[in-house]
Amino acid sequence: MGRYVIRRLLQMIPVFFGATLLIFLMVNVMGDPVQGLCGQRACDPATAAQLRKEFGLDKPVWQQYLTYMGNVFTGDFGTAFNGQPVIELMADAFPVTIRLTLVAIFFEIVIGITLGVITGLRRGRPVDTSVLLLTLVVISVPTFVTGLLLQLLLGVEWGIIKPAVSPAAPLDELIVPGLVLASVSLAYVTRLTRTSIAENARSDYVRTAKAKGLPRRRVITRHLLRNSLIPVVTFIGTDIGALMGGAIVTERIFNIHGVGYQLYQGILRQSTQTVVGFVTVLVLVFLLANLLVDLLYAVLDPRIRYA
Amino acid sequence: MRGARHATWAACAMAAALTATACGGGGASGSGVDGVVSASWGDPQNPLEPANTNEVQGGKVLDMVFRGLKRYDPKTGEAKDMLAEKIDTSDSVNFAITVKDGWTFSNGEKVTARSFVDAWNYGADLRNNQRNAYFFGYIDGYTALHPDSGDPTATTLSGLKITGERTFTVKLSQKFSTWPDTLGYAAFAPLPRAFFDDHAGWLAKPVGNGPYTVDAYARGSQMSLRRWDGYPGSDKALNGGVDLVVYTDNNTAYTNLLAGNLDLVDDVPAAQLKNVKTDLEGRYINTPAGIIQTLAFPYYDKAWNAPDGAKLRTGLSRAINRQQITDTIFQKTRTPAKDWTSPVLGTEGGFQDTLCGASCEYDPAAAKKLIDEAGGIPGGQMKITYNADTGSHKDWVDAVCNSINNALGEDQACVGNPIGTFADFRGQITQSKMPGPFRAGWQMDYPLIQNFLQPLYYTNASSNDGKWSNKDFDRLVDRANAESDTAKAVALFQQAEEVLRDQMAAIPLWYQNGSAGYSHRISNVALNPFSVPVYNEIKVA
């Protein structure tokens, strides 16, 4: 197990460098960011040159990348164009997005798996059909439609929630945005669980458990569910990264000042430092979440062993 | 309503279970003179220093926190003395400035001549990376402190001399009779010693001499400003303070205004303009701002600098149905342009709605005739370049092209050429890579006709992106700047503008308005000519 983890961690190193290099190059291709700093007019050449020097943009790209990476390893993620250290932006943004992601994951697990188990055990019944139909609707409607609709109905028409989340983004204000963010994945989780449950419900070990006279509840939770959750866990694990990075739309709609907001602003302002810094952290989150998923397999399925 | 109340209660109970936050009324608190206004904001692009702020979002803060020698009247745009007791000159080159007595920064430090001179030296110094350094370009010694290339050879502007506690003199490098009127711009604000002694601390919580003080500042998300009771000026804040809240998307801000959680949105999203009057029951303002949108041409490209060019450009100008576009796409938040300045200047300031005349009037038949006489559009097709990341530029560029295509009876005579980001768009412009006409917008720095003409069309001027050059125009501008009588200077600038018209150096499209919506809680809301809300005059019910 320990060696497996170490091997996986070592594998992350090339992925990490590759991903950051790619992002670095992509942001660079967009052109000279300094031009956007002086509004509608051209920056005077001297100030522009000075700014380029300050942000290291006067050097060749490979050198910029090396300097940047060197700094990253000392914990310095550079400075955004508004003079704020990127590390400070991260300290502001990540807690908010993590909170939002947790709310979303919570909904995915609680609602998604519950619905999945119910429909999986009652295949073909009305409840199954209606939930299936509902998930189809959720999957086919884009997030920004759900988001804007809920915002307008709950926020403006009925006045139940505030349409915009306050800068501190406390948990209670994140319930609706979290639900919106989770909606599509939630539908997938439901369907995944349903299929998995339905399949395993006919397997030998479930029949044996039933034949042993175990109570139905125990059969479902201990035997059926545990084995059926493997694909679902994989999905949720990879979804953590996707939710954190993909929250741009939801964060925009509800004015949440999280990772999506910083990334969006960074891209618009072509702030290499901001974009690369945030994406690097997201890549790390993605990799770690994947590792965690793989380790969870062993917990869920004793047959799987890592050496 | 009962159902809704139940639902609210349920949601609150759920919320309370998760965290202990108050439920119910949103927005800012308080009422009457101590009421706090909550207003929409955007994250300032540059560090919040006076000489480093060149966009509206940072400008909002500076307008509340600072007062300079002059201040532009929020209604008329006229430059009025604020901290200036008097500004004397006999030759339009040397100015003697006296600062009023009794002004202090909110930290108690006195505002003296030195507060200004230090601030201006800082702003002009190349080493400080100030985006607005060029504002000090008229002051003698600027090139030593801010050379076009290489390192500065000076540490101060040689044209600035402190002559007493409250007096200093300014020597310009050229005649500029209306120079004192430029002093209302935020870049000329005085700075306290704290700015220089503890720069990082100052940036985290700016200290100025305006009617508000910064109470708390969470960068990137919110700034709380509170009324400064010790403010010595006559334009004291009529409310308890302003909370500026950053909104990523102006649609969200607007929705939050409708829900009653926000008091002021100064950027009504284009998609909502149709409904804004009914949505807000008249709590909507739409007033002219000092912004003009034009189509500029790449004069560095031979195809666009042909001898018949003026005819071609005038033809294109006449092919654009400005009225229809401003009515339908912009819902009257833009007004068809009739000259190259802005209505906020007023007729005395040089605005003249008859100046462009027929050249800016829609007449497809005449347009086609002019363009045909000039030999048609170069290469048979023109591309209007714009940045696609902000504003509704795509909509109007497509509409302008449609209008031109219809006039010419061709489908592909004019097409849009979107560029992903504003920075890339600006980059291609500065590298003189425009394949055809391109979007050019100009927001005035100060309400002077000079500011609408010289930076944009004077040979090699800082924002002459199309590299247009005309000796007659340059000569008239020089003469106007040297003229000490304001009325005569304005008349000369207008003559220069006539050269613009005859050559159709750039096609004026429309004047942009500032728009804002506000809640029941507040009244007396107005936008100044820079489309910044006049926060200090807002009253809270």
Short mmCIF file of N, CA and C in Angstrom, two decimals, chain A residues 29-47 50-51 53-55 81-85 88 92 151-152 155-156 158-164 167 170-172 175 251-257 261-262 264-265 267-270, chain B residues 4 7-8 11 14-15 18-19 21 24 26 43-47 54 126-127 129-131 133-134 142 146-148 151 219-222 245-249 252 255-256 258-259 261 389 421-427 430 439-443 445 462-463 465:
data_model
loop_
_atom_site.label_atom_id
_atom_site.label_comp_id
_atom_site.label_asym_id
_atom_site.label_seq_id
_atom_site.Cartn_x
_atom_site.Cartn_y
_atom_site.Cartn_z
N VAL A 29 0.18 32.27 -25.71
CA VAL A 29 -0.22 32.39 -27.11
C VAL A 29 -1.23 33.52 -27.29
N MET A 30 -1.96 33.83 -26.22
CA MET A 30 -3.01 34.84 -26.34
C MET A 30 -2.49 36.24 -26.62
N GLY A 31 -1.19 36.43 -26.55
CA GLY A 31 -0.65 37.75 -26.87
C GLY A 31 -0.12 38.47 -25.66
N ASP A 32 0.19 39.73 -25.85
CA ASP A 32 0.85 40.51 -24.83
C ASP A 32 -0.16 41.10 -23.85
N PRO A 33 -0.15 40.63 -22.60
CA PRO A 33 -1.17 41.08 -21.65
C PRO A 33 -1.03 42.55 -21.27
N VAL A 34 0.16 43.10 -21.38
CA VAL A 34 0.37 44.48 -20.93
C VAL A 34 -0.49 45.45 -21.73
N GLN A 35 -0.77 45.08 -22.97
CA GLN A 35 -1.56 45.97 -23.82
C GLN A 35 -2.95 46.21 -23.25
N GLY A 36 -3.44 45.27 -22.46
CA GLY A 36 -4.78 45.42 -21.94
C GLY A 36 -4.84 46.25 -20.67
N LEU A 37 -3.70 46.67 -20.18
CA LEU A 37 -3.67 47.32 -18.87
C LEU A 37 -3.92 48.82 -18.92
N CYS A 38 -3.89 49.40 -20.10
CA CYS A 38 -3.99 50.85 -20.16
C CYS A 38 -5.31 51.30 -20.76
N GLY A 39 -6.32 50.46 -20.63
CA GLY A 39 -7.62 50.85 -21.12
C GLY A 39 -7.63 50.97 -22.63
N GLN A 40 -8.42 51.90 -23.08
CA GLN A 40 -8.66 52.04 -24.50
C GLN A 40 -7.45 52.58 -25.26
N ARG A 41 -6.47 53.09 -24.53
CA ARG A 41 -5.34 53.72 -25.21
C ARG A 41 -4.10 52.82 -25.15
N ALA A 42 -3.13 53.17 -25.96
CA ALA A 42 -1.88 52.44 -25.93
C ALA A 42 -1.10 52.86 -24.70
N CYS A 43 -0.50 51.90 -24.00
CA CYS A 43 0.36 52.24 -22.88
C CYS A 43 1.53 53.03 -23.44
N ASP A 44 2.04 54.00 -22.70
CA ASP A 44 3.21 54.66 -23.25
C ASP A 44 4.34 53.64 -23.20
N PRO A 45 5.17 53.62 -24.24
CA PRO A 45 6.13 52.53 -24.43
C PRO A 45 7.02 52.31 -23.21
N ALA A 46 7.41 53.40 -22.54
CA ALA A 46 8.32 53.25 -21.41
C ALA A 46 7.64 52.51 -20.27
N THR A 47 6.39 52.90 -19.95
CA THR A 47 5.68 52.22 -18.87
C THR A 47 5.42 50.77 -19.23
N GLN A 50 8.47 48.81 -18.77
CA GLN A 50 8.73 48.68 -17.34
C GLN A 50 7.84 47.59 -16.72
N LEU A 51 6.57 47.59 -17.15
CA LEU A 51 5.64 46.59 -16.64
C LEU A 51 6.05 45.20 -17.08
N LYS A 53 8.97 44.22 -17.74
CA LYS A 53 10.14 43.83 -16.99
C LYS A 53 9.72 43.33 -15.60
N GLU A 54 8.79 44.07 -15.00
CA GLU A 54 8.39 43.71 -13.66
C GLU A 54 7.75 42.32 -13.61
N PHE A 55 6.91 42.02 -14.61
CA PHE A 55 6.24 40.72 -14.63
C PHE A 55 7.07 39.67 -15.37
N PHE A 81 -2.02 41.21 -11.95
CA PHE A 81 -1.79 42.54 -12.48
C PHE A 81 -2.28 43.65 -11.56
N ASN A 82 -3.19 43.33 -10.67
CA ASN A 82 -3.64 44.39 -9.77
C ASN A 82 -2.72 44.51 -8.55
N GLY A 83 -1.58 43.85 -8.63
CA GLY A 83 -0.59 44.02 -7.58
C GLY A 83 -0.78 43.09 -6.41
N GLN A 84 -1.77 42.21 -6.50
CA GLN A 84 -2.04 41.32 -5.38
C GLN A 84 -1.31 39.99 -5.61
N PRO A 85 -0.62 39.47 -4.60
CA PRO A 85 0.04 38.18 -4.76
C PRO A 85 -0.99 37.10 -5.07
N GLU A 88 -2.41 35.10 -2.29
CA GLU A 88 -3.47 35.75 -1.53
C GLU A 88 -4.82 35.50 -2.21
N ASP A 92 -8.10 33.44 -0.71
CA ASP A 92 -9.48 33.93 -0.70
C ASP A 92 -10.41 32.99 -1.44
N GLN A 151 -32.42 31.05 -9.69
CA GLN A 151 -32.08 32.35 -9.12
C GLN A 151 -33.27 33.31 -9.24
N LEU A 152 -33.89 33.30 -10.40
CA LEU A 152 -35.00 34.22 -10.64
C LEU A 152 -36.21 33.82 -9.80
N GLY A 155 -34.97 33.62 -5.90
CA GLY A 155 -34.36 34.87 -5.44
C GLY A 155 -35.25 36.07 -5.61
N VAL A 156 -35.84 36.21 -6.80
CA VAL A 156 -36.59 37.43 -7.06
C VAL A 156 -38.08 37.23 -6.87
N TRP A 158 -39.96 34.65 -5.45
CA TRP A 158 -40.44 34.19 -4.15
C TRP A 158 -39.63 34.74 -2.98
N GLY A 159 -38.48 35.29 -3.26
CA GLY A 159 -37.70 35.90 -2.19
C GLY A 159 -37.23 34.95 -1.11
N ILE A 160 -37.00 33.68 -1.47
CA ILE A 160 -36.56 32.72 -0.46
C ILE A 160 -35.06 32.85 -0.20
N ILE A 161 -34.30 33.03 -1.27
CA ILE A 161 -32.86 33.16 -1.10
C ILE A 161 -32.41 34.52 -1.62
N LYS A 162 -31.17 34.85 -1.33
CA LYS A 162 -30.58 36.02 -1.96
C LYS A 162 -30.02 35.58 -3.31
N PRO A 163 -30.30 36.33 -4.37
CA PRO A 163 -29.82 35.90 -5.69
C PRO A 163 -28.31 35.88 -5.79
N ALA A 164 -27.64 36.71 -5.01
CA ALA A 164 -26.18 36.72 -5.07
C ALA A 164 -25.63 36.32 -3.71
N PRO A 167 -19.83 38.17 -0.18
CA PRO A 167 -18.42 37.85 -0.34
C PRO A 167 -17.90 36.78 0.62
N PRO A 170 -21.08 32.23 3.22
CA PRO A 170 -21.37 31.24 4.25
C PRO A 170 -22.13 30.05 3.66
N LEU A 171 -22.10 28.92 4.36
CA LEU A 171 -22.69 27.68 3.85
C LEU A 171 -24.15 27.82 3.44
N ASP A 172 -24.93 28.54 4.25
CA ASP A 172 -26.36 28.58 3.96
C ASP A 172 -26.66 29.24 2.62
N ILE A 175 -26.32 26.77 -0.56
CA ILE A 175 -27.15 25.58 -0.76
C ILE A 175 -27.68 25.51 -2.18
N GLU A 251 -20.51 29.96 -10.42
CA GLU A 251 -19.96 31.05 -9.62
C GLU A 251 -20.30 32.40 -10.23
N ARG A 252 -20.35 32.46 -11.53
CA ARG A 252 -20.71 33.72 -12.20
C ARG A 252 -22.16 34.08 -11.93
N ILE A 253 -23.02 33.07 -12.07
CA ILE A 253 -24.45 33.34 -11.91
C ILE A 253 -24.74 33.84 -10.50
N PHE A 254 -24.15 33.19 -9.50
CA PHE A 254 -24.48 33.55 -8.13
C PHE A 254 -23.44 34.50 -7.50
N ASN A 255 -22.56 35.02 -8.33
CA ASN A 255 -21.56 35.96 -7.86
C ASN A 255 -20.76 35.43 -6.68
N ILE A 256 -20.25 34.23 -6.85
CA ILE A 256 -19.42 33.63 -5.81
C ILE A 256 -17.97 33.91 -6.17
N HIS A 257 -17.23 34.49 -5.23
CA HIS A 257 -15.86 34.86 -5.54
C HIS A 257 -14.89 33.71 -5.26
N TYR A 261 -14.26 32.39 -10.55
CA TYR A 261 -14.22 33.84 -10.73
C TYR A 261 -12.80 34.32 -10.99
N GLN A 262 -11.86 33.84 -10.19
CA GLN A 262 -10.47 34.26 -10.36
C GLN A 262 -9.91 33.79 -11.70
N TYR A 264 -11.63 33.16 -14.43
CA TYR A 264 -12.29 33.93 -15.49
C TYR A 264 -11.62 35.29 -15.63
N GLN A 265 -11.44 35.95 -14.51
CA GLN A 265 -10.82 37.26 -14.53
C GLN A 265 -9.37 37.17 -15.03
N ILE A 267 -8.12 34.99 -17.05
CA ILE A 267 -8.09 34.74 -18.49
C ILE A 267 -8.39 36.03 -19.24
N LEU A 268 -9.42 36.75 -18.79
CA LEU A 268 -9.78 38.00 -19.46
C LEU A 268 -8.62 38.98 -19.44
N ARG A 269 -7.93 39.04 -18.32
CA ARG A 269 -6.82 39.99 -18.19
C ARG A 269 -5.51 39.39 -18.64
N GLN A 270 -5.57 38.15 -19.10
CA GLN A 270 -4.38 37.44 -19.56
C GLN A 270 -3.28 37.45 -18.53
N ALA B 4 -45.37 31.57 0.52
CA ALA B 4 -44.02 32.10 0.36
C ALA B 4 -43.38 32.31 1.72
N ALA B 7 -42.27 29.17 3.14
CA ALA B 7 -41.07 28.70 2.45
C ALA B 7 -39.85 29.45 2.97
N THR B 8 -40.00 30.76 3.12
CA THR B 8 -38.90 31.57 3.64
C THR B 8 -38.48 31.06 5.01
N ALA B 11 -36.62 27.85 4.71
CA ALA B 11 -35.26 28.04 4.21
C ALA B 11 -34.38 28.62 5.30
N MET B 14 -33.47 26.05 7.84
CA MET B 14 -32.44 25.19 7.30
C MET B 14 -31.09 25.90 7.38
N ALA B 15 -31.13 27.17 7.01
CA ALA B 15 -29.90 27.95 7.02
C ALA B 15 -29.36 28.06 8.43
N LEU B 18 -27.44 25.28 9.67
CA LEU B 18 -26.08 25.11 9.15
C LEU B 18 -25.12 26.13 9.74
N THR B 19 -25.50 27.38 9.68
CA THR B 19 -24.66 28.40 10.30
C THR B 19 -25.57 29.41 10.95
N THR B 21 -26.48 32.61 10.79
CA THR B 21 -26.51 33.92 10.16
C THR B 21 -27.92 34.46 10.23
N GLY B 24 -33.55 37.27 6.64
CA GLY B 24 -34.44 38.40 6.44
C GLY B 24 -33.80 39.46 5.59
N GLY B 26 -31.91 42.00 3.42
CA GLY B 26 -30.55 41.95 2.91
C GLY B 26 -30.03 43.35 2.70
N ASP B 43 -13.81 44.50 -9.82
CA ASP B 43 -12.47 44.50 -9.26
C ASP B 43 -11.58 45.45 -10.05
N PRO B 44 -10.97 46.47 -9.41
CA PRO B 44 -10.12 47.38 -10.16
C PRO B 44 -8.97 46.61 -10.82
N GLN B 45 -8.67 47.02 -12.03
CA GLN B 45 -7.69 46.27 -12.80
C GLN B 45 -6.27 46.49 -12.30
N ASN B 46 -6.00 47.68 -11.83
CA ASN B 46 -4.65 48.04 -11.42
C ASN B 46 -4.64 48.37 -9.93
N PRO B 47 -3.45 48.40 -9.31
CA PRO B 47 -3.41 48.82 -7.91
C PRO B 47 -4.08 50.18 -7.73
N ASN B 54 -7.05 53.83 -14.32
CA ASN B 54 -7.51 54.41 -15.58
C ASN B 54 -8.83 53.82 -16.02
N LEU B 126 8.99 56.92 -13.97
CA LEU B 126 8.91 55.66 -14.70
C LEU B 126 9.05 54.46 -13.78
N ARG B 127 9.88 54.60 -12.75
CA ARG B 127 10.17 53.48 -11.86
C ARG B 127 8.95 53.01 -11.10
N ASN B 129 5.89 52.61 -12.41
CA ASN B 129 4.94 51.89 -13.28
C ASN B 129 3.55 52.49 -13.29
N GLN B 130 3.40 53.77 -13.19
CA GLN B 130 2.06 54.33 -13.12
C GLN B 130 1.45 54.43 -14.52
N ARG B 131 0.28 53.83 -14.67
CA ARG B 131 -0.37 53.76 -15.99
C ARG B 131 -0.74 55.15 -16.51
N ALA B 133 0.96 57.94 -16.09
CA ALA B 133 2.11 58.84 -16.00
C ALA B 133 2.04 59.93 -17.07
N TYR B 134 1.49 59.59 -18.24
CA TYR B 134 1.49 60.56 -19.34
C TYR B 134 0.69 61.83 -19.02
N TYR B 142 9.52 66.18 -17.62
CA TYR B 142 8.88 64.86 -17.67
C TYR B 142 9.77 63.85 -18.37
N HIS B 146 10.74 60.32 -17.08
CA HIS B 146 9.98 59.26 -17.76
C HIS B 146 10.42 59.19 -19.23
N PRO B 147 11.69 58.77 -19.43
CA PRO B 147 12.20 58.72 -20.81
C PRO B 147 11.52 57.61 -21.60
N ASP B 148 11.47 57.78 -22.92
CA ASP B 148 10.85 56.76 -23.76
C ASP B 148 11.61 55.45 -23.72
N ASP B 151 16.84 54.40 -18.53
CA ASP B 151 16.46 54.70 -17.15
C ASP B 151 16.29 56.20 -16.94
N ARG B 219 -9.87 42.77 -0.75
CA ARG B 219 -9.56 42.91 -2.17
C ARG B 219 -10.25 41.85 -3.02
N GLY B 220 -10.79 42.31 -4.11
CA GLY B 220 -11.44 41.38 -5.02
C GLY B 220 -12.87 41.08 -4.65
N SER B 221 -13.33 41.53 -3.47
CA SER B 221 -14.73 41.22 -3.19
C SER B 221 -15.54 42.39 -2.62
N GLN B 222 -15.00 43.16 -1.73
CA GLN B 222 -15.83 44.22 -1.17
C GLN B 222 -15.00 45.33 -0.54
N VAL B 245 -19.66 46.29 -3.65
CA VAL B 245 -19.58 44.83 -3.70
C VAL B 245 -19.23 44.40 -5.12
N VAL B 246 -18.22 43.57 -5.23
CA VAL B 246 -17.77 43.13 -6.56
C VAL B 246 -18.76 42.12 -7.15
N TYR B 247 -19.20 42.39 -8.35
CA TYR B 247 -20.03 41.44 -9.08
C TYR B 247 -19.30 41.01 -10.34
N THR B 248 -19.21 39.70 -10.53
CA THR B 248 -18.55 39.18 -11.71
C THR B 248 -19.39 39.44 -12.94
N ASP B 249 -20.68 39.39 -12.77
CA ASP B 249 -21.58 39.44 -13.90
C ASP B 249 -22.64 40.51 -13.60
N THR B 252 -26.14 39.38 -12.55
CA THR B 252 -26.37 38.99 -11.16
C THR B 252 -26.65 40.23 -10.31
N THR B 255 -30.13 41.33 -11.00
CA THR B 255 -31.09 40.44 -10.35
C THR B 255 -31.15 40.73 -8.85
N ASN B 256 -29.99 40.96 -8.27
CA ASN B 256 -29.95 41.23 -6.84
C ASN B 256 -30.60 42.58 -6.51
N LEU B 258 -33.17 43.74 -8.22
CA LEU B 258 -34.60 43.44 -8.30
C LEU B 258 -35.09 42.75 -7.04
N ALA B 259 -34.22 41.90 -6.46
CA ALA B 259 -34.62 41.17 -5.26
C ALA B 259 -34.52 42.05 -4.02
N ASN B 261 -31.73 43.34 -2.64
CA ASN B 261 -30.54 43.14 -1.81
C ASN B 261 -29.42 44.10 -2.15
N ASP B 389 -14.68 39.95 -25.97
CA ASP B 389 -14.84 39.50 -24.59
C ASP B 389 -15.71 40.39 -23.73
N THR B 421 -9.58 38.49 -26.78
CA THR B 421 -9.49 39.28 -25.56
C THR B 421 -9.14 40.72 -25.88
N PHE B 422 -9.47 41.58 -24.95
CA PHE B 422 -9.19 43.00 -25.12
C PHE B 422 -7.69 43.24 -25.24
N ALA B 423 -6.92 42.52 -24.41
CA ALA B 423 -5.46 42.73 -24.43
C ALA B 423 -4.89 42.37 -25.81
N ASP B 424 -5.37 41.27 -26.37
CA ASP B 424 -4.89 40.85 -27.68
C ASP B 424 -5.30 41.89 -28.74
N PHE B 425 -6.53 42.37 -28.63
CA PHE B 425 -7.04 43.39 -29.55
C PHE B 425 -6.14 44.64 -29.49
N ARG B 426 -5.88 45.09 -28.27
CA ARG B 426 -5.02 46.27 -28.10
C ARG B 426 -3.62 45.98 -28.63
N GLY B 427 -3.15 44.76 -28.39
CA GLY B 427 -1.81 44.40 -28.84
C GLY B 427 -1.70 44.48 -30.35
N THR B 430 -1.64 48.17 -31.43
CA THR B 430 -0.38 48.88 -31.24
C THR B 430 0.70 48.38 -32.20
N ARG B 439 -12.83 48.99 -34.13
CA ARG B 439 -13.58 49.66 -33.09
C ARG B 439 -12.64 50.55 -32.30
N ALA B 440 -13.06 51.78 -32.08
CA ALA B 440 -12.28 52.67 -31.24
C ALA B 440 -13.25 53.38 -30.31
N GLY B 441 -12.99 53.30 -29.05
CA GLY B 441 -13.85 53.99 -28.09
C GLY B 441 -12.99 54.99 -27.36
N TRP B 442 -13.56 56.06 -26.94
CA TRP B 442 -12.77 57.04 -26.20
C TRP B 442 -13.57 57.53 -25.03
N GLN B 443 -13.04 57.30 -23.83
CA GLN B 443 -13.64 57.88 -22.64
C GLN B 443 -12.77 59.04 -22.23
N ASP B 445 -10.74 61.94 -20.41
CA ASP B 445 -10.04 62.04 -19.14
C ASP B 445 -10.53 63.24 -18.37
N SER B 462 -0.67 59.84 -28.45
CA SER B 462 -0.61 58.57 -27.71
C SER B 462 -1.71 57.59 -28.11
N SER B 463 -2.89 58.09 -28.48
CA SER B 463 -3.97 57.17 -28.83
C SER B 463 -4.38 57.28 -30.29
N ASP B 465 -4.35 55.55 -32.87
CA ASP B 465 -4.07 54.16 -33.21
C ASP B 465 -4.04 53.91 -34.72
#
